[in-house]
Short mmCIF file of C-alpha atoms and ligand atoms in Angstrom, two decimals:
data_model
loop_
_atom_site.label_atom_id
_atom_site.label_comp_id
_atom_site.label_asym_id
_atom_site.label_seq_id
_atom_site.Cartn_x
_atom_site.Cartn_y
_atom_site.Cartn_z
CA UNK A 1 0.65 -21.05 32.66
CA UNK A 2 -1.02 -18.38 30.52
CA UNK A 3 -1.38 -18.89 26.65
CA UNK A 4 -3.04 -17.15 24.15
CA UNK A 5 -5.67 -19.21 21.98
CA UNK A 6 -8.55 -19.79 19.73
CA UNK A 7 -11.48 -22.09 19.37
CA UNK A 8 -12.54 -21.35 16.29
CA UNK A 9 -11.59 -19.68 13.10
CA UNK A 10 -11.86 -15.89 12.57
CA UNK A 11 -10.14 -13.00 13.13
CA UNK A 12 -8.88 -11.40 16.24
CA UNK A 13 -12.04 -11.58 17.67
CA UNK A 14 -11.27 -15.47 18.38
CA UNK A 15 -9.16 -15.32 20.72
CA UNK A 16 -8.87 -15.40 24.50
CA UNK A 17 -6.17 -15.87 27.15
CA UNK A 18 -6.73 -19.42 28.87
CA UNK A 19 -4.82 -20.67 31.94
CA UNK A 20 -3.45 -24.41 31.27
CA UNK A 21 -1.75 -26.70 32.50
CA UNK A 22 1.99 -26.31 31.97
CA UNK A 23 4.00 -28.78 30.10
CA UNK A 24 6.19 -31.66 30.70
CA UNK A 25 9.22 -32.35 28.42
CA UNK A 26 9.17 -35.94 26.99
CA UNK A 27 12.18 -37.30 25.72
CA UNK A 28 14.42 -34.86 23.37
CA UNK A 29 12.06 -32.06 24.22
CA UNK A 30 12.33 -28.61 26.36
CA UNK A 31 10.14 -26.31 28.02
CA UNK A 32 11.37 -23.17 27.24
CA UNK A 33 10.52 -19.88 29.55
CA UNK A 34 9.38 -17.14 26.75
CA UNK A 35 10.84 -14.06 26.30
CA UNK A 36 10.18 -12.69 23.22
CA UNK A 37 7.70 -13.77 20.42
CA UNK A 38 7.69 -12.08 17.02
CA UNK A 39 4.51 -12.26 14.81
CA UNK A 40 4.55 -13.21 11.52
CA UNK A 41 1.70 -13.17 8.87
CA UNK A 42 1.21 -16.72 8.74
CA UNK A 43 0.44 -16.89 12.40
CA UNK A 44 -2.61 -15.07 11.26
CA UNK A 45 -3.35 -16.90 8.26
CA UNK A 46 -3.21 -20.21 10.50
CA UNK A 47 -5.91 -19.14 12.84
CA UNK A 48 -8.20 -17.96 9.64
CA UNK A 49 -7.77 -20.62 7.95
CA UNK A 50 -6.02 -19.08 4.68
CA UNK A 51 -3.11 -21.47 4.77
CA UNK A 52 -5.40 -23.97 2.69
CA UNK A 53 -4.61 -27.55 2.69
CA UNK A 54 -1.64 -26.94 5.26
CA UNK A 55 -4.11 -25.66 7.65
CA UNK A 56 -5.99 -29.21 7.85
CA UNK A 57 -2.57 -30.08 9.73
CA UNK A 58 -1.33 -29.44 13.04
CA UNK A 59 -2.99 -29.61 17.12
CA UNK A 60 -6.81 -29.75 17.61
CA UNK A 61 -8.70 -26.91 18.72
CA UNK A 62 -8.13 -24.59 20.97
CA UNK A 63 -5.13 -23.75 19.16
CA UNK A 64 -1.94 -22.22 20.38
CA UNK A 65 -0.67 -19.09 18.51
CA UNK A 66 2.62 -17.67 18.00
CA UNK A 67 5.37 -19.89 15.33
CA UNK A 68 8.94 -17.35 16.72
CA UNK A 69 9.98 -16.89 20.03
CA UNK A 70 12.92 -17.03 22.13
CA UNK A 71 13.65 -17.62 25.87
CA UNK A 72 15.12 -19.64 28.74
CA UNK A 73 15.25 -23.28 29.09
CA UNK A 74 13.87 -24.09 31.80
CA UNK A 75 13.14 -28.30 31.72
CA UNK A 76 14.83 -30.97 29.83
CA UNK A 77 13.68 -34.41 29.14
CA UNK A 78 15.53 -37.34 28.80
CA UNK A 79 17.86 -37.85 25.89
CA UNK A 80 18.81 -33.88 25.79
CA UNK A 81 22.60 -33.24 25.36
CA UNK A 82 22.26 -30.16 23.10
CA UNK A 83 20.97 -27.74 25.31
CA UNK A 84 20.84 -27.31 29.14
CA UNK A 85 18.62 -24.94 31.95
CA UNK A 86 19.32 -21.34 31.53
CA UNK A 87 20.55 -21.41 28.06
CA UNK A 88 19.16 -18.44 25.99
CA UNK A 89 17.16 -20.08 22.57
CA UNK A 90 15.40 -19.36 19.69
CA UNK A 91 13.12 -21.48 17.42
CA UNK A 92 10.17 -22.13 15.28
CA UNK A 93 7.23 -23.24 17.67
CA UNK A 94 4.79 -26.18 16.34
CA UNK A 95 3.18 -27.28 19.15
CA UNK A 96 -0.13 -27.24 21.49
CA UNK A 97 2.52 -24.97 23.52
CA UNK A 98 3.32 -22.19 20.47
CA UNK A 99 5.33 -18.68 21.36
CA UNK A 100 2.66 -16.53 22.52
CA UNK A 101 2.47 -17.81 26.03
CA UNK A 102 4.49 -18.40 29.14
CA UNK A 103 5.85 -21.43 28.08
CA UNK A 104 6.48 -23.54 24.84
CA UNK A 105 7.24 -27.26 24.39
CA UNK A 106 9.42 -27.70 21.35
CA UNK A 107 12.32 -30.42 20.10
CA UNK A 108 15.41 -29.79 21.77
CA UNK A 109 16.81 -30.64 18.02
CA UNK A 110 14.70 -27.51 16.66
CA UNK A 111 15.92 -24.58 18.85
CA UNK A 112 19.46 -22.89 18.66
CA UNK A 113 21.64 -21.19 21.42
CA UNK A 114 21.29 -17.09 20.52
CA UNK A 115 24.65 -15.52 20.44
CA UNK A 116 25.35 -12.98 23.44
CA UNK A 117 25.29 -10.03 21.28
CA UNK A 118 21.33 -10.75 19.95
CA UNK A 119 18.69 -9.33 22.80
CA UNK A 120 15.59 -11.86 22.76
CA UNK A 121 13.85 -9.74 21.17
CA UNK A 122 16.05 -9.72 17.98
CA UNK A 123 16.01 -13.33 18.30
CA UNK A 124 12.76 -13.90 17.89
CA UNK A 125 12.51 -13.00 14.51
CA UNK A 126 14.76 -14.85 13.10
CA UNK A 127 13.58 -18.48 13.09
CA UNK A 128 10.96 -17.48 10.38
CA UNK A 129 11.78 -14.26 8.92
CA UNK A 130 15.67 -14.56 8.53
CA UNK A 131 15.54 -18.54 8.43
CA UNK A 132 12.61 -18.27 4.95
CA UNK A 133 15.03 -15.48 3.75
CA UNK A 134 17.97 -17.45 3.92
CA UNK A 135 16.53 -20.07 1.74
CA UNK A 136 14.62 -17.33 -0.57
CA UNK A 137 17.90 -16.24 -1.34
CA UNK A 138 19.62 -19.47 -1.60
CA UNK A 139 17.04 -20.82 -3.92
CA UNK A 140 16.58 -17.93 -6.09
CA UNK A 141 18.44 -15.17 -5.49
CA UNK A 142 22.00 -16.54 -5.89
CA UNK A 143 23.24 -15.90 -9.13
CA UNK A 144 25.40 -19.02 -10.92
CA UNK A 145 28.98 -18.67 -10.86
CA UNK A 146 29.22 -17.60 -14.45
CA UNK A 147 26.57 -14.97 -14.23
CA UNK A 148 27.59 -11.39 -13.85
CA UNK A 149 25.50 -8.80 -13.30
CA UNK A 150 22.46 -10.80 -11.61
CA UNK A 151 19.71 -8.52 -11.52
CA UNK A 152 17.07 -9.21 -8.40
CA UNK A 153 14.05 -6.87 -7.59
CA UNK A 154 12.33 -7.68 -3.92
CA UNK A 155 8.96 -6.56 -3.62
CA UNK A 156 7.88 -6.36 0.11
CA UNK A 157 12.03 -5.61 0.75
CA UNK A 158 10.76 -3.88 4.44
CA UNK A 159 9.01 -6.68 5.60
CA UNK A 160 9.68 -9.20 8.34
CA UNK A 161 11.23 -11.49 5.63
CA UNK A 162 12.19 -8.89 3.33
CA UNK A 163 14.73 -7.16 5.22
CA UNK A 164 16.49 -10.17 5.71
CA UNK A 165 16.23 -11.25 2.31
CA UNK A 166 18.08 -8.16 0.60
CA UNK A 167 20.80 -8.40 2.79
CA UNK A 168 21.24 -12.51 2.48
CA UNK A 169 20.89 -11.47 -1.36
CA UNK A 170 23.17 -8.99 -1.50
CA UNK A 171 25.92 -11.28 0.49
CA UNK A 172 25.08 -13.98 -2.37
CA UNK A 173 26.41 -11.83 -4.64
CA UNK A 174 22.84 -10.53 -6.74
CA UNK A 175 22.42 -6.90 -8.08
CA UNK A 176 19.56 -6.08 -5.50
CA UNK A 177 16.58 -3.68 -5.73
CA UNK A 178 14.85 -3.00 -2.88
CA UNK A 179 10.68 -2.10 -3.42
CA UNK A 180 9.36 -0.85 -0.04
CA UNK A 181 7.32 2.15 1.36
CA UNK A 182 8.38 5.43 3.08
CA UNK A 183 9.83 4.57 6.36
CA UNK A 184 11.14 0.98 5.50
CA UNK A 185 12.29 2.57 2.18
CA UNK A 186 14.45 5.17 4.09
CA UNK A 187 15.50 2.40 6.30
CA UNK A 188 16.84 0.41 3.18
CA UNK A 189 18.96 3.03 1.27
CA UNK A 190 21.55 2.40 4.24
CA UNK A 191 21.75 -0.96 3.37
CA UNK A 192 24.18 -0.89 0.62
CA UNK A 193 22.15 -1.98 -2.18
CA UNK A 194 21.94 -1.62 -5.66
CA UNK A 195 18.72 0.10 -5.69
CA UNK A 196 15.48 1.35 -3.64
CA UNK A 197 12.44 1.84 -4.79
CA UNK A 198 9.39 3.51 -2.93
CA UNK A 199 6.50 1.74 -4.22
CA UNK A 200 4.33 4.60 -3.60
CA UNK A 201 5.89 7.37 -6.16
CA UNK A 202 8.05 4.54 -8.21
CA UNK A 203 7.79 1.55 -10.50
CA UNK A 204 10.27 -1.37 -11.30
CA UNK A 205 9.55 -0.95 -14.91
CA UNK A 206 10.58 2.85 -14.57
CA UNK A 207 13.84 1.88 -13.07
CA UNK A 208 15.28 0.83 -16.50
CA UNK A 209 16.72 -2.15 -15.30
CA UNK A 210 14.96 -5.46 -16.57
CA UNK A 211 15.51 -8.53 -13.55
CA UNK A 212 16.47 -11.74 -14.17
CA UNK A 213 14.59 -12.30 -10.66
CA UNK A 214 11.47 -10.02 -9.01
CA UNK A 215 10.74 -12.00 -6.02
CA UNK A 216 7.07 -11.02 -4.53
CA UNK A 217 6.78 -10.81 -0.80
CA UNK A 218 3.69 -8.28 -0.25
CA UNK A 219 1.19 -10.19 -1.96
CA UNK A 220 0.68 -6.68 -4.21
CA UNK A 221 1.80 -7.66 -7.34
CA UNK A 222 0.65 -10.30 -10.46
CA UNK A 223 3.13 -10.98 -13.27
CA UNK A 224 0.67 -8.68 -15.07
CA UNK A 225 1.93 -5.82 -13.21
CA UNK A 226 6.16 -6.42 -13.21
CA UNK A 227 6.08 -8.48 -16.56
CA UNK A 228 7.88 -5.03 -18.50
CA UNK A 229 10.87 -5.26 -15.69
CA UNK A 230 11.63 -8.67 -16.43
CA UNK A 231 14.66 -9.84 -18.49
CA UNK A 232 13.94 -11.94 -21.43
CA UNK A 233 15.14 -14.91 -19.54
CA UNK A 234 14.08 -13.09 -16.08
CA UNK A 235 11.35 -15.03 -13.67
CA UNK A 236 8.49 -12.90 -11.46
CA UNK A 237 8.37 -15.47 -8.38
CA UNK A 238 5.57 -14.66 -6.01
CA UNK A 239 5.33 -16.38 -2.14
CA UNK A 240 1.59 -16.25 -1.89
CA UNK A 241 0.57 -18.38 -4.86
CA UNK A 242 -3.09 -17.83 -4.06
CA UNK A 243 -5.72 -18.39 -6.77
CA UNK A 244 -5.63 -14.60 -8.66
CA UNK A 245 -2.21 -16.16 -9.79
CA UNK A 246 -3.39 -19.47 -10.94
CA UNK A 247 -4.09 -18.67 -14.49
CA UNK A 248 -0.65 -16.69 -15.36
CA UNK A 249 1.53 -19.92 -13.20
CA UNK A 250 -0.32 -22.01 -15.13
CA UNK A 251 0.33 -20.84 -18.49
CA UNK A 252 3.30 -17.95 -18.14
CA UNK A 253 7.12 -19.33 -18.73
CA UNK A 254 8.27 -16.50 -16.44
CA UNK A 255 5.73 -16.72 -13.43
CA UNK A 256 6.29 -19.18 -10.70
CA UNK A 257 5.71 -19.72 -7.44
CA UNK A 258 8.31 -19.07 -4.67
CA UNK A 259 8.52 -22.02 -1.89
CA UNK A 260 10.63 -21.47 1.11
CA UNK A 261 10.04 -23.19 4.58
CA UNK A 262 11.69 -21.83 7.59
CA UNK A 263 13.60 -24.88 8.91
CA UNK A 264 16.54 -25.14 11.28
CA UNK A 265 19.25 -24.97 8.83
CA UNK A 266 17.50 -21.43 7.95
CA UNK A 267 18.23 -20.75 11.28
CA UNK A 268 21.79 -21.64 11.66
CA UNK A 269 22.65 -19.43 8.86
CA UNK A 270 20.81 -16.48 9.75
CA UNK A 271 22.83 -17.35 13.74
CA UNK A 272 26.04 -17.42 11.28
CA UNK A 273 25.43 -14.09 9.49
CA UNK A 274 24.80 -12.49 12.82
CA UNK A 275 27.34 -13.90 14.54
CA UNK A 276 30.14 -12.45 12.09
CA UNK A 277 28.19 -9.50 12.55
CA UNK A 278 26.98 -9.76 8.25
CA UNK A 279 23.35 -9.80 9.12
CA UNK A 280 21.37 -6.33 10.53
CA UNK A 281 18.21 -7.65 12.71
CA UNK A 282 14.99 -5.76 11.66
CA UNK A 283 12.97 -5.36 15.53
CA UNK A 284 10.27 -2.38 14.46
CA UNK A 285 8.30 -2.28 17.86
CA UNK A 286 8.33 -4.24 21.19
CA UNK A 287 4.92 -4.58 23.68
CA UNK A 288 4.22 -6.51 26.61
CA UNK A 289 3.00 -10.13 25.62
CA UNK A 290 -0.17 -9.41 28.14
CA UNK A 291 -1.28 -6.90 25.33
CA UNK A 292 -0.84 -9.05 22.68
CA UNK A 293 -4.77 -9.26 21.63
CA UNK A 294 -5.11 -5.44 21.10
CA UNK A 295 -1.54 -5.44 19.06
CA UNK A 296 -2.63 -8.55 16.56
CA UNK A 297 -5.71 -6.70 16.32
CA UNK A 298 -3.72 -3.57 15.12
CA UNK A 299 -1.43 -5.49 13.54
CA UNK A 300 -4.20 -7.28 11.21
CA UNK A 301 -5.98 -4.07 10.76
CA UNK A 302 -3.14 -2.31 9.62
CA UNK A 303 -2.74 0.04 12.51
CA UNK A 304 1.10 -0.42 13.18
CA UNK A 305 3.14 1.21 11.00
CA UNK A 306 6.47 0.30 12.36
CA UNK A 307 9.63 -0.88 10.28
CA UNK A 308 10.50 -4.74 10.63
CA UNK A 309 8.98 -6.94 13.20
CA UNK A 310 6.31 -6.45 15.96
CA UNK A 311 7.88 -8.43 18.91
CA UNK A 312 5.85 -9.43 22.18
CA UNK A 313 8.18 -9.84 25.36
CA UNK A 314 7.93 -11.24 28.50
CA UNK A 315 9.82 -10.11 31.71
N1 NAP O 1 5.81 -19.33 0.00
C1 NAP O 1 6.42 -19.61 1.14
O1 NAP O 1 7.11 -20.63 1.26
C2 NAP O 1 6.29 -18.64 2.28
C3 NAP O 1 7.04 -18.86 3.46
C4 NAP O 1 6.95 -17.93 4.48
C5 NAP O 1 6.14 -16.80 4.34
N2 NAP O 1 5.41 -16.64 3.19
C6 NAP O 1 4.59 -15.43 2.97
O2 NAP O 1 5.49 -14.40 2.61
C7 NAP O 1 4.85 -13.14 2.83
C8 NAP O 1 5.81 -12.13 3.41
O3 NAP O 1 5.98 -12.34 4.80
P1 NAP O 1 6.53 -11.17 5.74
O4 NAP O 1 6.61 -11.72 7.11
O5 NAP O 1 7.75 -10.56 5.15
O6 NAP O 1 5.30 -10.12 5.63
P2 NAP O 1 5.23 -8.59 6.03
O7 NAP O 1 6.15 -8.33 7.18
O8 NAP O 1 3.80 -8.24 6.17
O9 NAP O 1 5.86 -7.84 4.77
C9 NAP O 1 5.15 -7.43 3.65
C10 NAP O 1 5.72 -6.07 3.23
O10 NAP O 1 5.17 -5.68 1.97
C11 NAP O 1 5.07 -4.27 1.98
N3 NAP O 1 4.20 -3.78 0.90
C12 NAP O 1 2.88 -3.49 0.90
N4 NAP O 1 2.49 -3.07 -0.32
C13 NAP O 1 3.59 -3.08 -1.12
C14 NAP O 1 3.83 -2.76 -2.46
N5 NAP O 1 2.85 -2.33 -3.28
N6 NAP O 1 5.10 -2.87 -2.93
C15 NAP O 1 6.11 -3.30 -2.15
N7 NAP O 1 5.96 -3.62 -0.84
C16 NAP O 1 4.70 -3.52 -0.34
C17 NAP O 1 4.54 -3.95 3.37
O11 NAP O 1 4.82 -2.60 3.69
P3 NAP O 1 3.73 -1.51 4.16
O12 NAP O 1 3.99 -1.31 5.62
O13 NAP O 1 4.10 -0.30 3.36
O14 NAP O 1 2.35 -2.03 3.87
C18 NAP O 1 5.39 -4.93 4.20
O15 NAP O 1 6.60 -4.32 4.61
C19 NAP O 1 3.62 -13.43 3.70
O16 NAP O 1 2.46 -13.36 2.89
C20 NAP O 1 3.87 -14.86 4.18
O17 NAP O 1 2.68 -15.54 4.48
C21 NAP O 1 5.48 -17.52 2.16
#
């Protein structure tokens, strides 16, 4: 089988197609024929290394690469009821054998069945992006049964999370304001929401409204820079709690960080939403999974400008 992978950390210039060996399910795991395989930012901050201490975890080198995909079963080992050959699954990768590739070996018990009405490709970007933005929303975007008028900026709203995030948020019942650019912007006002904002020409402080929550998901902003929007009560929580926001966590009442791990029960909500049709998937581009060096590099670089999720596919 062909995988992509690196030996070293860096940037796209790291990696390399290798032919392996393919695997064999032990017991409760699958081998799962790829289909699809979205990329997320934190399959790029894995291979450089900016994950921190959670990158001293995981396979030795040469690494796999690719956390979402979705495809065929193909092999079962012992001990697997859940699933069977030829069903259609999705899931969060976190082996040697990750979703870039031919084939992954994951934990029957960490892959669901996709519903007929999702294409692979939608699939795969749920197990991260819609799974983390089920809990972002859960955690701390749901406003308490008491509280009316629960006031929620997003920053990063068109974003492989993002757009999964307003709409989860929105279902939960928050006031929601959207902060994207152009495209994904346009994309958003037919969303329903309460508000969207295009970060180029607009500001959250501008809006008049002051949030009780302005959840960070572009890594753009610092309390510094939303502390005027936010509610005397209200709580800037950012997802990358990297060092330029050590000082203000450390000493700021209203800046915290924002924790939310893609995990399986993610997942069956976001299959939930879909499946009573409450939940719009957010596929921006699709390419062949042979080109998938030349579209991380583009991706990292900035090059694609495409609204929601890059997705690699397999025939
Ligand atoms: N803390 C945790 O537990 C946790 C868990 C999972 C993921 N994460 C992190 O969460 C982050 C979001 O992930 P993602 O997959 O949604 O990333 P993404 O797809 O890259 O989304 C980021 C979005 O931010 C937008 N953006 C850029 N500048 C902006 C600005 N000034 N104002 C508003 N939006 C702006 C980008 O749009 P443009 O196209 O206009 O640039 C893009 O749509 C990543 O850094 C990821 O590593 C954290």
């Amino acid at each position: 089988m062909k995988r992509l992978q690196y030996r070293r950390r860096g940037g796209p210039e790291v990696l390399e197609w290798a032919e392996v060996d393919g695997p064999k399910p032990g017991p409760n795991e699958i081998v799962v024929d790829v289909k699809a395989a979205s990329i997320n930012p934190t399959d790029i901050k894995m291979r450089t290394g900016e994950l921190g201490v959670a990158n001293m975890f995981g396979e030795p080198f040469p690494k796999g690469m690719g956390l979402d995909f979705a495809g065929i079963v193909r092999e079962i080992g012992q001990g697997v009821s859940a699933v069977a050959p030829g069903d259609a699954v999705t899931g969060l990768s976190a082996s040697r054998y990750r979703g870039f590739a031919d084939l992954v070996l994951i934990k029957a018990d960490k892959v669901r069945r996709i519903p007929d009405s999702v294409t692979f490709a939608e699939a795969s970007t749920l197990p991260m992006g819609a799974a983390t933005a089920a809990k972002v929303a859960s955690k701390y975007l749901t406003p308490r049964p008491d509280q009316a008028d629960y006031h929620v900026a997003v920053l990063g709203a068109g974003g492989g999370i993002g757009l999964y995030t307003v709409q989860f948020a929105r279902e939960a019942g928050a006031l929601v304001t959207a902060v994207a650019g152009g495209l994904a912007a346009d994309a958003l006002r037919s969303f329903d929401l309460d508000r969207v904002l295009d970060y180029r020409t607009e500001t959250l402080a501008a809006s008049g409204t002051r949030f009780d929550t302005i959840i960070d998901l572009s890594d753009r902003y610092t309390y510094q820079d939303v502390e005027a929007a936010l509610s005397r009560n209200g709580c800037f929580r950012t997802m990358t709690p990297t060092m330029r926001h050590l000082r203000t966590l450390a000493t700021e009442r209203r800046a915290k960080a924002a924790f939310a791990l893609a995990d399986i029960s993610g997942l069956d909500k976001a299959i939930a939403a879909i499946s009573k049709k409450r939940l719009i998937t957010n596929v921006g581009a699709t390419f062949p999974m042979e080109n998938a060096i030349d579209v991380l590099r583009d991706f990292e670089e900035g090059r694609l400008k495409v609204v929601g999720k890059v997705v690699l596919t397999r025939p």
